[in-house]
PDB file of C-alpha atoms in Angstrom:
ATOM      1  CA  UNK A  83      18.604  -8.612  11.856  1.00  0.00           C
ATOM      2  CA  UNK A  84      15.776 -11.182  11.708  1.00  0.00           C
ATOM      3  CA  UNK A  85      13.629 -11.207   8.349  1.00  0.00           C
ATOM      4  CA  UNK A  86      10.402 -12.181   8.370  1.00  0.00           C
ATOM      5  CA  UNK A  87       9.747 -13.039  12.007  1.00  0.00           C
ATOM      6  CA  UNK A  88       6.420 -15.620  12.160  1.00  0.00           C
ATOM      7  CA  UNK A  89       4.574 -12.613  14.283  1.00  0.00           C
ATOM      8  CA  UNK A  90       6.340  -8.812  12.582  1.00  0.00           C
ATOM      9  CA  UNK A  91       4.898 -10.620   9.273  1.00  0.00           C
ATOM     10  CA  UNK A  92       1.618 -11.004  10.505  1.00  0.00           C
ATOM     11  CA  UNK A  93       0.742  -7.613  11.816  1.00  0.00           C
ATOM     12  CA  UNK A  94       2.417  -6.743   8.454  1.00  0.00           C
ATOM     13  CA  UNK A  95       0.739  -9.138   6.485  1.00  0.00           C
ATOM     14  CA  UNK A  96      -2.727  -8.389   8.612  1.00  0.00           C
ATOM     15  CA  UNK A  97      -2.260  -4.294   7.588  1.00  0.00           C
ATOM     16  CA  UNK A  98      -1.553  -4.998   4.452  1.00  0.00           C
ATOM     17  CA  UNK A  99      -4.855  -6.880   4.033  1.00  0.00           C
ATOM     18  CA  UNK A 100      -6.743  -4.289   5.598  1.00  0.00           C
ATOM     19  CA  UNK A 101      -5.334  -2.022   3.166  1.00  0.00           C
ATOM     20  CA  UNK A 102      -6.901  -3.779   0.204  1.00  0.00           C
ATOM     21  CA  UNK A 103     -10.258  -4.247   1.878  1.00  0.00           C
ATOM     22  CA  UNK A 104     -10.294  -0.635   2.415  1.00  0.00           C
ATOM     23  CA  UNK A 105      -8.889  -0.366  -1.620  1.00  0.00           C
ATOM     24  CA  UNK A 106     -11.272  -1.930  -2.990  1.00  0.00           C
ATOM     25  CA  UNK A 107     -13.842  -0.659  -0.895  1.00  0.00           C
ATOM     26  CA  UNK A 108     -12.853   2.802  -1.178  1.00  0.00           C
ATOM     27  CA  UNK A 109     -13.035   2.943   2.337  1.00  0.00           C
ATOM     28  CA  UNK A 110     -10.964   6.486   2.714  1.00  0.00           C
ATOM     29  CA  UNK A 111     -10.939   6.888   6.386  1.00  0.00           C
ATOM     30  CA  UNK A 112      -8.818   3.076   6.954  1.00  0.00           C
ATOM     31  CA  UNK A 113      -6.517   4.820   3.977  1.00  0.00           C
ATOM     32  CA  UNK A 114      -6.555   7.534   5.063  1.00  0.00           C
ATOM     33  CA  UNK A 115      -5.308   5.804   8.480  1.00  0.00           C
ATOM     34  CA  UNK A 116      -3.417   3.250   7.378  1.00  0.00           C
ATOM     35  CA  UNK A 117      -0.996   6.221   5.264  1.00  0.00           C
ATOM     36  CA  UNK A 118       1.735   7.759   8.367  1.00  0.00           C
ATOM     37  CA  UNK A 119       0.817  11.049   8.097  1.00  0.00           C
ATOM     38  CA  UNK A 120       3.810  12.981   7.868  1.00  0.00           C
ATOM     39  CA  UNK A 121       5.221  15.633   4.873  1.00  0.00           C
ATOM     40  CA  UNK A 122       7.977  12.321   4.567  1.00  0.00           C
ATOM     41  CA  UNK A 123       5.324  10.387   3.241  1.00  0.00           C
ATOM     42  CA  UNK A 124       5.098  10.007  -0.323  1.00  0.00           C
ATOM     43  CA  UNK A 125       3.440   7.414  -3.264  1.00  0.00           C
ATOM     44  CA  UNK A 126       3.956   8.109  -7.479  1.00  0.00           C
ATOM     45  CA  UNK A 127       0.845   6.640  -8.520  1.00  0.00           C
ATOM     46  CA  UNK A 128      -0.389   5.308 -12.573  1.00  0.00           C
ATOM     47  CA  UNK A 129      -0.277   9.080 -13.395  1.00  0.00           C
ATOM     48  CA  UNK A 130       0.460  11.475 -10.571  1.00  0.00           C
ATOM     49  CA  UNK A 131       3.395  11.818  -8.015  1.00  0.00           C
ATOM     50  CA  UNK A 132       1.970  12.538  -4.028  1.00  0.00           C
ATOM     51  CA  UNK A 133       4.370  14.333  -1.547  1.00  0.00           C
ATOM     52  CA  UNK A 134       3.152  14.107   1.780  1.00  0.00           C
ATOM     53  CA  UNK A 135       0.201  13.228   3.832  1.00  0.00           C
ATOM     54  CA  UNK A 136      -2.387  15.717   3.342  1.00  0.00           C
ATOM     55  CA  UNK A 137      -1.558  15.223  -0.420  1.00  0.00           C
ATOM     56  CA  UNK A 138      -2.029  11.625  -0.242  1.00  0.00           C
ATOM     57  CA  UNK A 139      -5.794  12.406   1.262  1.00  0.00           C
ATOM     58  CA  UNK A 140      -6.630  14.841  -0.926  1.00  0.00           C
ATOM     59  CA  UNK A 141      -5.955  12.381  -3.547  1.00  0.00           C
ATOM     60  CA  UNK A 142      -8.266   9.521  -1.437  1.00  0.00           C
ATOM     61  CA  UNK A 143     -10.769  11.934  -1.281  1.00  0.00           C
ATOM     62  CA  UNK A 144     -11.612  12.939  -5.018  1.00  0.00           C
ATOM     63  CA  UNK A 145     -10.919   9.535  -6.510  1.00  0.00           C
ATOM     64  CA  UNK A 146     -13.425   8.281  -8.041  1.00  0.00           C
ATOM     65  CA  UNK A 147     -15.251   4.542  -6.397  1.00  0.00           C
ATOM     66  CA  UNK A 148     -16.722   2.756  -9.371  1.00  0.00           C
ATOM     67  CA  UNK A 149     -13.888  -0.567 -11.208  1.00  0.00           C
ATOM     68  CA  UNK A 150     -11.927  -0.668  -7.748  1.00  0.00           C
ATOM     69  CA  UNK A 151     -12.504  -4.412  -7.871  1.00  0.00           C
ATOM     70  CA  UNK A 152      -8.936  -6.013  -8.429  1.00  0.00           C
ATOM     71  CA  UNK A 153      -7.194  -9.553  -8.914  1.00  0.00           C
ATOM     72  CA  UNK A 154      -3.718  -9.874  -6.692  1.00  0.00           C
ATOM     73  CA  UNK A 155      -0.863 -12.228  -6.858  1.00  0.00           C
ATOM     74  CA  UNK A 156       2.660 -13.233  -6.609  1.00  0.00           C
ATOM     75  CA  UNK A 157       2.596 -11.251  -2.876  1.00  0.00           C
ATOM     76  CA  UNK A 158       5.337 -11.108  -1.633  1.00  0.00           C
ATOM     77  CA  UNK A 159       5.725  -9.389   2.405  1.00  0.00           C
ATOM     78  CA  UNK A 160       9.255  -9.064   4.147  1.00  0.00           C
ATOM     79  CA  UNK A 161       9.986  -8.056   7.013  1.00  0.00           C
ATOM     80  CA  UNK A 162      12.954  -6.479   8.180  1.00  0.00           C
ATOM     81  CA  UNK A 163      13.623  -7.019  12.363  1.00  0.00           C
ATOM     82  CA  UNK A 164      10.657  -6.439  13.809  1.00  0.00           C
ATOM     83  CA  UNK A 165       9.931  -2.150  12.864  1.00  0.00           C
ATOM     84  CA  UNK A 166      10.048  -1.973   8.899  1.00  0.00           C
ATOM     85  CA  UNK A 167       8.786  -4.154   5.799  1.00  0.00           C
ATOM     86  CA  UNK A 168       8.331  -4.154   1.963  1.00  0.00           C
ATOM     87  CA  UNK A 169       5.068  -5.230   0.182  1.00  0.00           C
ATOM     88  CA  UNK A 170       4.676  -6.037  -3.224  1.00  0.00           C
ATOM     89  CA  UNK A 171       2.186  -7.508  -5.503  1.00  0.00           C
ATOM     90  CA  UNK A 172       0.982  -7.603  -8.895  1.00  0.00           C
ATOM     91  CA  UNK A 173      -2.986  -6.958  -9.397  1.00  0.00           C
ATOM     92  CA  UNK A 174      -5.605  -7.076 -12.599  1.00  0.00           C
ATOM     93  CA  UNK A 175      -8.765  -5.652 -13.091  1.00  0.00           C
ATOM     94  CA  UNK A 176     -11.536  -7.084 -14.527  1.00  0.00           C
ATOM     95  CA  UNK A 177     -11.973  -6.103 -18.726  1.00  0.00           C
ATOM     96  CA  UNK A 178      -8.080  -4.315 -18.501  1.00  0.00           C
ATOM     97  CA  UNK A 179      -5.425  -6.609 -19.669  1.00  0.00           C
ATOM     98  CA  UNK A 180      -2.954  -3.875 -18.099  1.00  0.00           C
ATOM     99  CA  UNK A 181      -1.143  -5.529 -15.374  1.00  0.00           C
ATOM    100  CA  UNK A 182      -0.872  -3.826 -12.636  1.00  0.00           C
ATOM    101  CA  UNK A 183       2.082  -2.946 -10.344  1.00  0.00           C
ATOM    102  CA  UNK A 184       2.431  -2.267  -6.385  1.00  0.00           C
ATOM    103  CA  UNK A 185       4.855  -1.767  -3.672  1.00  0.00           C
ATOM    104  CA  UNK A 186       4.567  -0.269  -0.051  1.00  0.00           C
ATOM    105  CA  UNK A 187       6.969   0.089   2.628  1.00  0.00           C
ATOM    106  CA  UNK A 188       5.427   0.266   5.788  1.00  0.00           C
ATOM    107  CA  UNK A 189       6.827   1.583   8.837  1.00  0.00           C
ATOM    108  CA  UNK A 190       5.705   0.327  12.505  1.00  0.00           C
ATOM    109  CA  UNK A 191       4.414   3.411  13.925  1.00  0.00           C
ATOM    110  CA  UNK A 192       3.089   4.211  17.671  1.00  0.00           C
ATOM    111  CA  UNK A 193      -0.702   3.714  16.338  1.00  0.00           C
ATOM    112  CA  UNK A 194       0.455   0.840  14.169  1.00  0.00           C
ATOM    113  CA  UNK A 195       1.399  -0.081  10.653  1.00  0.00           C
ATOM    114  CA  UNK A 196       1.733   2.837   8.553  1.00  0.00           C
ATOM    115  CA  UNK A 197       2.955   2.724   4.866  1.00  0.00           C
ATOM    116  CA  UNK A 198       5.089   5.850   4.372  1.00  0.00           C
ATOM    117  CA  UNK A 199       5.787   5.017   0.553  1.00  0.00           C
ATOM    118  CA  UNK A 200       4.333   3.163  -2.427  1.00  0.00           C
ATOM    119  CA  UNK A 201       4.364   3.375  -6.553  1.00  0.00           C
ATOM    120  CA  UNK A 202       1.111   1.699  -8.457  1.00  0.00           C
ATOM    121  CA  UNK A 203       1.997   1.472 -11.890  1.00  0.00           C
ATOM    122  CA  UNK A 204       1.639  -0.380 -14.785  1.00  0.00           C
ATOM    123  CA  UNK A 205       2.623  -2.743 -17.577  1.00  0.00           C
ATOM    124  CA  UNK A 206       1.473  -4.170 -20.337  1.00  0.00           C
ATOM    125  CA  UNK A 207      -0.684  -2.324 -22.692  1.00  0.00           C
TER     126      UNK A 207
END
């Protein structure tokens, strides 16, 4: 298996960066686009467990749009072959002393790279 093929890694990195931009600007259409439209998709958040694309989309539509800016650090993106990848990062939001963690599992689909599983959590207090 080819780990971190340069072309595949560039594609996933671009998708991850597009997701991050959409997240901090509350571009719900792009956020919805980048999640796999399937009942098998899941997202565990800081205070919610979302099962299926529809639940994730509903959460995004209802989420407050203020205070979304954040600083990323320790980002690690790894591709496994040409169709599967993980993206993990830590983040901090201004005025919040807690460190957040975000993990995403990405899969190549006919429509492009999509998140099939995600997990967001906070540490510290």
